[in-house]
CSV table of C-alpha atoms in Angstrom, one decimal:
chain,number,residue,atom,x,y,z
A,1,MET,CA,66.0,113.8,93.7
A,2,LYS,CA,63.0,112.0,95.0
A,3,SER,CA,65.0,110.5,97.8
A,4,SER,CA,66.3,113.9,98.9
A,5,PHE,CA,62.7,115.3,98.9
A,6,THR,CA,61.4,112.4,101.0
A,7,GLU,CA,64.2,112.9,103.6
A,8,TRP,CA,63.4,116.6,103.6
A,9,MET,CA,59.6,115.9,104.4
A,10,ILE,CA,60.5,113.5,107.2
A,11,SER,CA,62.8,116.0,108.8
A,12,LEU,CA,60.0,118.7,108.7
A,13,ARG,CA,57.6,116.3,110.7
A,14,GLY,CA,60.3,115.5,113.3
A,15,MET,CA,60.2,111.8,112.5
A,16,LYS,CA,63.2,109.5,112.7
A,17,PRO,CA,64.1,107.3,109.8
A,18,SER,CA,62.5,103.8,110.0
A,19,GLY,CA,64.6,100.9,111.2
A,20,ASN,CA,64.3,97.9,113.5
A,21,GLU,CA,66.8,99.4,115.9
A,22,SER,CA,64.5,102.3,116.7
A,23,ARG,CA,61.2,100.6,117.2
A,24,LYS,CA,59.5,100.8,120.6
A,25,PRO,CA,58.3,97.4,122.1
A,26,LEU,CA,54.5,96.9,122.5
A,27,ILE,CA,55.0,96.4,126.2
A,28,ASP,CA,57.5,98.6,127.9
A,29,GLY,CA,59.5,96.9,130.6
A,30,SER,CA,59.1,100.0,132.8
A,31,SER,CA,55.3,100.1,132.5
A,32,ASP,CA,52.8,99.0,135.2
A,33,ALA,CA,51.7,95.9,133.3
A,34,GLY,CA,54.8,93.9,134.4
A,35,ASP,CA,55.9,90.8,132.7
A,36,VAL,CA,54.0,87.6,132.4
A,37,THR,CA,56.4,85.5,134.4
A,38,SER,CA,56.2,87.7,137.5
A,39,ALA,CA,52.4,87.7,137.4
A,40,SER,CA,52.1,83.9,137.3
A,41,SER,CA,54.5,83.5,140.3
A,42,THR,CA,52.0,85.3,142.6
A,43,GLN,CA,49.2,82.6,142.2
A,44,PRO,CA,48.2,80.9,145.5
A,45,ASP,CA,49.7,77.5,146.4
A,46,PRO,CA,47.2,75.4,148.3
A,47,ASP,CA,49.7,72.8,149.3
A,48,ARG,CA,52.0,75.4,150.8
A,49,ASP,CA,49.1,77.1,152.6
A,50,HIS,CA,48.0,73.8,154.1
A,51,LYS,CA,51.5,73.0,155.3
A,52,ASN,CA,51.8,76.4,157.0
A,53,LEU,CA,48.4,76.0,158.6
A,54,GLN,CA,49.2,72.5,159.7
A,55,GLU,CA,52.4,73.6,161.4
A,56,GLU,CA,50.7,76.5,163.1
A,57,VAL,CA,47.9,74.4,164.5
A,58,ARG,CA,50.4,71.7,165.6
A,59,GLN,CA,52.6,74.1,167.4
A,60,PHE,CA,49.6,75.7,169.2
A,61,LEU,CA,48.2,72.3,170.3
A,62,THR,CA,51.6,71.1,171.5
A,63,ARG,CA,52.0,74.2,173.7
A,64,ALA,CA,48.5,73.6,175.0
A,65,LEU,CA,49.3,70.0,176.0
A,66,GLN,CA,51.9,71.1,178.5
A,67,SER,CA,50.8,69.8,181.9
A,68,GLN,CA,49.4,72.4,184.2
A,69,PRO,CA,48.5,72.0,187.9
A,70,CYS,CA,44.8,72.2,188.6
A,71,CYS,CA,44.7,74.8,191.4
A,72,CYS,CA,41.8,76.9,190.3
A,73,GLU,CA,38.9,77.2,187.9
A,74,GLU,CA,41.1,78.7,185.2
A,75,ASP,CA,43.4,75.6,185.3
A,76,TYR,CA,40.3,73.3,185.3
A,77,VAL,CA,39.0,74.7,182.0
A,78,ARG,CA,42.2,76.0,180.4
A,79,LEU,CA,42.8,73.3,177.9
A,80,TYR,CA,39.5,73.2,176.1
A,81,VAL,CA,38.8,76.9,176.5
A,82,ASP,CA,42.1,77.6,174.6
A,83,ILE,CA,41.7,74.9,171.9
A,84,ILE,CA,38.1,75.3,170.9
A,85,PRO,CA,38.2,79.1,170.1
A,86,PHE,CA,41.5,78.6,168.2
A,87,ILE,CA,40.1,75.9,165.9
A,88,ARG,CA,36.9,77.9,165.4
A,89,ALA,CA,39.0,80.9,164.4
A,90,LYS,CA,41.0,78.9,161.9
A,91,THR,CA,37.9,77.4,160.2
A,92,ALA,CA,35.6,80.5,160.5
A,93,ALA,CA,36.1,81.8,156.9
A,94,ALA,CA,36.9,78.4,155.4
A,95,VAL,CA,34.7,76.3,153.1
A,96,VAL,CA,34.7,72.5,153.0
A,97,CYS,CA,36.3,72.2,149.6
A,98,ASP,CA,39.4,74.2,150.5
A,99,GLY,CA,40.7,71.5,152.9
A,100,VAL,CA,41.1,73.8,155.9
A,101,TRP,CA,38.6,72.0,158.1
A,102,ALA,CA,40.2,68.6,157.4
A,103,VAL,CA,43.7,70.0,158.1
A,104,CYS,CA,42.7,71.5,161.5
A,105,TYR,CA,40.7,68.4,162.7
A,106,ARG,CA,43.4,65.9,161.7
A,107,GLU,CA,45.8,67.9,163.9
A,108,LEU,CA,43.1,67.9,166.6
A,109,GLN,CA,42.8,64.1,166.3
A,110,GLU,CA,46.6,63.7,166.7
A,111,PHE,CA,46.4,66.0,169.7
A,112,VAL,CA,43.6,63.9,171.3
A,113,GLN,CA,45.7,60.8,170.8
A,114,ARG,CA,48.7,62.5,172.6
A,115,PHE,CA,46.4,63.8,175.3
A,116,LYS,CA,45.0,60.3,175.9
A,117,GLN,CA,48.4,58.8,176.2
A,118,GLN,CA,49.6,61.5,178.5
A,119,GLN,CA,46.6,61.4,180.8
A,120,THR,CA,46.5,57.6,180.9
A,121,GLU,CA,50.1,57.6,182.2
A,122,GLU,CA,49.7,60.5,184.6
A,123,LEU,CA,46.4,59.4,186.1
A,124,GLY,CA,47.6,55.8,186.2
A,125,ASN,CA,50.5,56.9,188.3
A,126,LYS,CA,48.2,58.8,190.6
A,127,ALA,CA,46.0,55.8,191.0
A,128,LYS,CA,49.0,53.5,191.8
A,129,THR,CA,50.5,55.9,194.4
A,130,TRP,CA,47.3,57.1,196.1
A,131,ARG,CA,48.2,55.2,199.3
A,132,GLU,CA,51.6,56.8,199.6
A,133,ASN,CA,50.1,60.2,198.9
A,134,ARG,CA,46.8,59.8,200.6
A,135,LYS,CA,47.1,63.0,202.6
A,136,THR,CA,47.5,65.1,199.4
A,137,PHE,CA,45.5,62.9,197.0
A,138,GLU,CA,42.6,64.6,195.2
A,139,THR,CA,40.2,63.5,192.5
A,140,ILE,CA,40.3,66.9,190.8
A,141,ASP,CA,42.8,65.8,188.1
A,142,PHE,CA,40.5,62.9,187.1
A,143,LEU,CA,37.5,65.2,187.0
A,144,LYS,CA,39.4,67.7,184.9
A,145,THR,CA,40.2,65.1,182.3
A,146,LEU,CA,36.5,64.0,182.2
A,147,LYS,CA,35.5,67.6,181.7
A,148,THR,CA,38.0,68.2,178.9
A,149,CYS,CA,37.1,65.0,177.1
A,150,LYS,CA,33.4,65.9,177.2
A,151,GLU,CA,33.8,69.5,176.0
A,152,LEU,CA,36.2,68.5,173.1
A,153,ARG,CA,33.8,65.7,172.1
A,154,LEU,CA,30.8,68.0,172.0
A,155,HIS,CA,32.8,70.5,169.9
A,156,ILE,CA,34.1,67.9,167.4
A,157,GLN,CA,30.5,66.6,166.9
A,158,THR,CA,29.6,70.1,165.6
A,159,ALA,CA,31.9,69.5,162.6
A,160,VAL,CA,29.6,66.9,161.1
A,161,GLY,CA,29.4,67.4,157.4
A,162,ARG,CA,32.5,69.5,157.2
A,163,ILE,CA,35.1,66.8,157.9
A,164,PRO,CA,35.4,63.2,156.8
A,165,PRO,CA,32.9,61.0,158.8
A,166,SER,CA,35.7,58.5,159.7
A,167,LEU,CA,37.8,61.4,161.1
A,168,LEU,CA,34.9,62.6,163.3
A,169,LYS,CA,34.0,59.1,164.4
A,170,ASP,CA,37.6,58.0,165.3
A,171,THR,CA,38.3,61.2,167.2
A,172,VAL,CA,35.1,61.0,169.2
A,173,ALA,CA,35.8,57.3,170.0
A,174,GLU,CA,39.2,58.3,171.3
A,175,LEU,CA,37.7,60.8,173.7
A,176,GLU,CA,34.9,58.4,174.8
A,177,ASP,CA,37.5,55.7,175.5
A,178,MET,CA,39.5,58.2,177.5
A,179,GLU,CA,36.5,59.0,179.6
A,180,VAL,CA,36.0,55.3,180.4
A,181,VAL,CA,39.7,54.8,181.3
A,182,THR,CA,39.6,57.8,183.6
A,183,MET,CA,36.5,56.7,185.3
A,184,ASN,CA,37.8,53.1,185.8
A,185,LEU,CA,41.0,54.5,187.3
A,186,LEU,CA,39.1,56.7,189.7
A,187,MET,CA,36.7,53.8,190.7
A,188,GLY,CA,39.7,51.6,191.2
A,189,VAL,CA,41.2,54.0,193.7
A,190,ILE,CA,37.9,54.3,195.6
A,191,ALA,CA,37.5,50.5,195.7
A,192,ARG,CA,41.0,49.9,197.1
A,193,MET,CA,40.5,52.8,199.5
A,194,THR,CA,37.2,51.3,200.7
A,195,GLU,CA,38.7,47.8,201.2
A,196,SER,CA,41.5,49.3,203.2
A,197,HIS,CA,39.2,51.3,205.5
A,198,LEU,CA,36.8,48.4,206.0
A,199,LYS,CA,39.7,46.2,207.2
A,200,ASP,CA,40.8,48.8,209.7
A,201,TYR,CA,37.2,49.5,210.7
A,202,PHE,CA,36.5,46.0,211.8
A,203,ARG,CA,39.8,45.7,213.6
A,204,SER,CA,39.2,48.8,215.7
A,205,ALA,CA,36.6,50.0,218.2
A,206,GLN,CA,35.7,53.2,216.4
A,207,LYS,CA,32.2,53.6,215.2
A,208,TRP,CA,32.8,56.2,212.5
A,209,LEU,CA,34.0,54.9,209.2
A,210,PRO,CA,37.1,56.9,208.2
A,211,LEU,CA,36.3,56.3,204.5
A,212,LEU,CA,33.5,58.9,204.8
A,213,THR,CA,36.0,61.5,205.9
A,214,ASP,CA,38.4,60.6,203.1
A,215,LEU,CA,35.6,60.8,200.5
A,216,VAL,CA,34.9,64.4,201.6
A,217,ASN,CA,38.5,65.3,201.4
A,218,TYR,CA,39.1,63.6,198.0
A,219,PHE,CA,36.0,65.1,196.5
A,220,PRO,CA,36.4,68.7,197.5
A,221,LYS,CA,33.5,71.1,197.0
A,222,ARG,CA,34.5,73.1,194.0
A,223,PRO,CA,31.6,74.7,192.1
A,224,TYR,CA,33.3,74.5,188.7
A,225,ALA,CA,33.7,70.7,189.1
A,226,ALA,CA,30.3,70.1,190.5
A,227,GLU,CA,28.9,68.4,187.4
A,228,GLU,CA,31.7,65.9,186.9
A,229,GLN,CA,31.8,65.2,190.7
A,230,LYS,CA,28.1,64.5,190.8
A,231,ASN,CA,28.3,62.1,187.8
A,232,SER,CA,31.4,60.4,189.2
A,233,LEU,CA,29.9,59.8,192.6
A,234,PHE,CA,26.6,58.5,191.1
A,235,LYS,CA,28.6,56.0,189.1
A,236,LEU,CA,30.6,55.0,192.1
A,237,ARG,CA,27.4,54.4,194.0
A,238,ARG,CA,26.0,52.1,191.3
A,239,TRP,CA,29.2,50.7,189.7
A,240,SER,CA,28.0,47.1,189.7
A,241,ALA,CA,24.8,45.7,188.2
A,242,ASP,CA,25.1,42.8,190.6
A,243,VAL,CA,25.1,44.9,193.8
A,244,GLY,CA,21.7,43.6,194.9
A,245,PRO,CA,22.5,39.9,194.8
A,246,ALA,CA,25.9,40.5,196.3
A,247,VAL,CA,24.5,42.4,199.3
A,248,SER,CA,21.9,39.7,199.8
A,249,MET,CA,24.5,37.0,199.7
A,250,ASP,CA,26.8,38.9,202.1
A,251,ALA,CA,23.9,39.4,204.4
A,252,CYS,CA,23.2,35.7,204.6
A,253,ARG,CA,26.9,34.9,205.1
A,254,LEU,CA,27.1,37.5,207.8
A,255,HIS,CA,24.2,35.9,209.7
A,256,GLN,CA,25.6,32.4,209.2
A,257,THR,CA,28.9,33.6,210.6
A,258,MET,CA,27.2,35.1,213.7
A,259,GLU,CA,25.1,32.0,214.1
A,260,ASN,CA,28.2,29.8,214.1
A,261,LEU,CA,29.8,32.0,216.7
A,262,ALA,CA,26.7,32.4,218.8
A,263,PRO,CA,24.0,29.8,218.1
A,264,GLY,CA,20.5,31.1,218.4
A,265,VAL,CA,21.5,34.7,217.9
A,266,GLN,CA,18.6,36.9,216.6
A,267,GLU,CA,18.7,37.5,212.9
A,268,ARG,CA,19.1,41.2,212.2
A,269,ASN,CA,20.0,41.2,208.5
A,270,GLY,CA,16.5,41.8,207.2
A,271,ILE,CA,17.3,45.3,205.7
A,272,LEU,CA,20.3,43.9,203.8
A,273,LEU,CA,18.2,41.0,202.5
A,274,ARG,CA,15.8,43.5,201.0
A,275,ILE,CA,18.4,45.5,199.0
A,276,LYS,CA,18.1,43.2,196.0
A,277,GLU,CA,14.3,43.5,196.0
A,278,LEU,CA,14.6,47.3,196.4
A,279,LEU,CA,16.9,47.7,193.4
A,280,GLU,CA,15.0,45.4,191.1
A,281,CYS,CA,11.6,46.9,191.9
A,282,GLU,CA,10.4,49.4,189.2
A,283,ASP,CA,6.8,49.8,190.4
A,284,THR,CA,5.9,52.6,192.8
A,285,ASP,CA,3.3,50.5,194.8
A,286,GLY,CA,5.9,47.7,194.9
A,287,LEU,CA,8.4,50.1,196.4
A,288,LYS,CA,6.0,51.2,199.0
A,289,LEU,CA,5.5,47.5,200.0
A,290,THR,CA,9.2,46.8,200.1
A,291,MET,CA,9.8,50.0,202.2
A,292,ALA,CA,7.1,48.8,204.6
A,293,PHE,CA,9.0,45.6,205.1
A,294,MET,CA,12.2,47.5,205.7
A,295,GLU,CA,10.5,50.0,208.0
A,296,GLN,CA,9.2,47.1,210.0
A,297,GLU,CA,12.8,45.8,210.4
A,298,CYS,CA,14.0,49.3,211.5
A,299,THR,CA,11.2,49.6,214.1
A,300,GLN,CA,11.8,46.1,215.5
A,301,HIS,CA,15.6,46.7,215.9
A,302,ASN,CA,15.6,50.4,216.8
A,303,ALA,CA,17.4,51.2,213.6
A,304,ASP,CA,17.7,54.7,212.1
A,305,LEU,CA,14.6,55.3,209.9
A,306,ASP,CA,16.6,57.9,208.0
A,307,LEU,CA,18.3,55.0,206.3
A,308,LEU,CA,15.1,54.3,204.2
A,309,PRO,CA,14.9,57.5,202.1
A,310,LYS,CA,18.7,57.3,201.6
A,311,LEU,CA,18.3,53.9,200.2
A,312,LEU,CA,15.7,55.2,197.7
A,313,GLN,CA,18.1,58.0,196.7
A,314,TRP,CA,20.8,55.4,196.3
A,315,LYS,CA,18.5,53.4,194.0
A,316,GLY,CA,18.3,56.5,191.8
A,317,LEU,CA,14.9,58.0,192.6
A,318,SER,CA,14.4,61.7,192.4
A,319,ARG,CA,13.6,63.8,195.5
A,320,GLN,CA,10.0,64.0,194.4
A,321,GLU,CA,9.8,60.2,194.0
A,322,VAL,CA,11.4,59.6,197.4
A,323,LYS,CA,8.9,62.0,198.9
A,324,GLU,CA,6.0,60.2,197.3
A,325,VAL,CA,7.0,56.8,198.5
A,326,MET,CA,7.9,57.8,202.1
A,327,GLY,CA,5.0,60.2,202.3
A,328,ALA,CA,2.6,57.4,201.5
A,329,LEU,CA,3.9,55.4,204.4
A,330,ARG,CA,3.8,58.4,206.8
A,331,ASP,CA,0.3,59.4,205.8
A,332,ALA,CA,-1.1,55.9,206.2
A,333,GLU,CA,0.6,55.4,209.5
A,334,GLU,CA,-0.6,58.7,211.0
A,335,GLU,CA,-4.1,58.3,209.8
A,336,GLY,CA,-4.3,54.7,211.0
A,337,CYS,CA,-5.8,53.5,207.8
A,338,ALA,CA,-7.2,49.9,207.7
A,339,TRP,CA,-4.9,49.0,204.8
A,340,TRP,CA,-1.9,50.1,206.8
A,341,ARG,CA,-2.9,47.9,209.7
A,342,ASP,CA,-3.4,45.0,207.3
A,343,LEU,CA,-0.1,45.7,205.6
A,344,THR,CA,1.9,45.7,208.9
A,345,CYS,CA,0.3,42.4,209.9
A,346,CYS,CA,1.1,41.0,206.5
A,347,VAL,CA,4.7,42.2,206.8
A,348,SER,CA,5.1,40.6,210.2
A,349,THR,CA,3.6,37.3,209.0
A,350,CYS,CA,5.5,37.2,205.7
A,351,ARG,CA,8.7,38.1,207.5
A,352,GLN,CA,8.5,35.0,209.5
A,353,GLN,CA,7.5,32.7,206.6
A,354,GLN,CA,9.8,33.7,203.8
A,355,LYS,CA,13.0,35.2,202.7
A,356,PRO,CA,13.9,36.8,199.4
A,357,ASN,CA,15.5,34.5,196.8
A,358,ILE,CA,19.2,35.1,196.3
């Protein structure tokens, strides 16, 4: 009776009899909560992300390494202008601890190594075959490599504190070494070119050294390469620390040769003998005295006085310093100062009594 009454009350409330088979689960499979397994599978995987980033950076740098002719300013700057913004974009939102900086710059280091190997081979071949291709040879490819190394080096140095110190140091060292290799190859070409032209010059009756024409052709005036060209030409001018003694020795040998061929010939190597003294002198007053000696030589032998300021520029003096030294000589000579008359007398006397030590 009680059981029938209970069933009747349950039916009035619209409830189903209790039973395990009719219980609703706490988390419905169709609800928005989802299951625990699927939620855990969406967690980020740093290793996978780094591999994807590494592959993306590597592919980009590989494409960038493809050789391009240097025909215009765009070609001249293309490599570093493409690479630097790309690396910056990949590391812009990254923090040091997430490893993104290290991944990008390790790939950049490998790129630098491949770039160095490629350029050493290509520029080495150009340096070896310049004689066969002298009509089309240009230095622009050497200058382009110097520019690219410099810009990449400056960019990598901005990553200090964000990448391992050894990574930064090794990559910068690779680029600096590449700059040295490139400059040595270029200087080697100019040295062999100079030697060849000088041999032809002394065998012919022409008075104009063809080397000067070739230098103008090989170092074309391109505004976008002006900085590298200026630095390269400066290093070519002063590529040997022993240039002073070498010139003095050659000057003596030249006169000895002329003396043997024509005994009693007048000695006219005074300017060359003063080159060593000029290069070693660091005092302004001393330079003025040396230039007075050299001017005396030019005057005695009707040599071109324009040579004197050019020698000061070759030494490395600025335009203002050259103007100061030469201006002092001009002013004193025009005013007829007593010290200038004494100096010229001293120059004449000393010139007969001594020669610079070699």
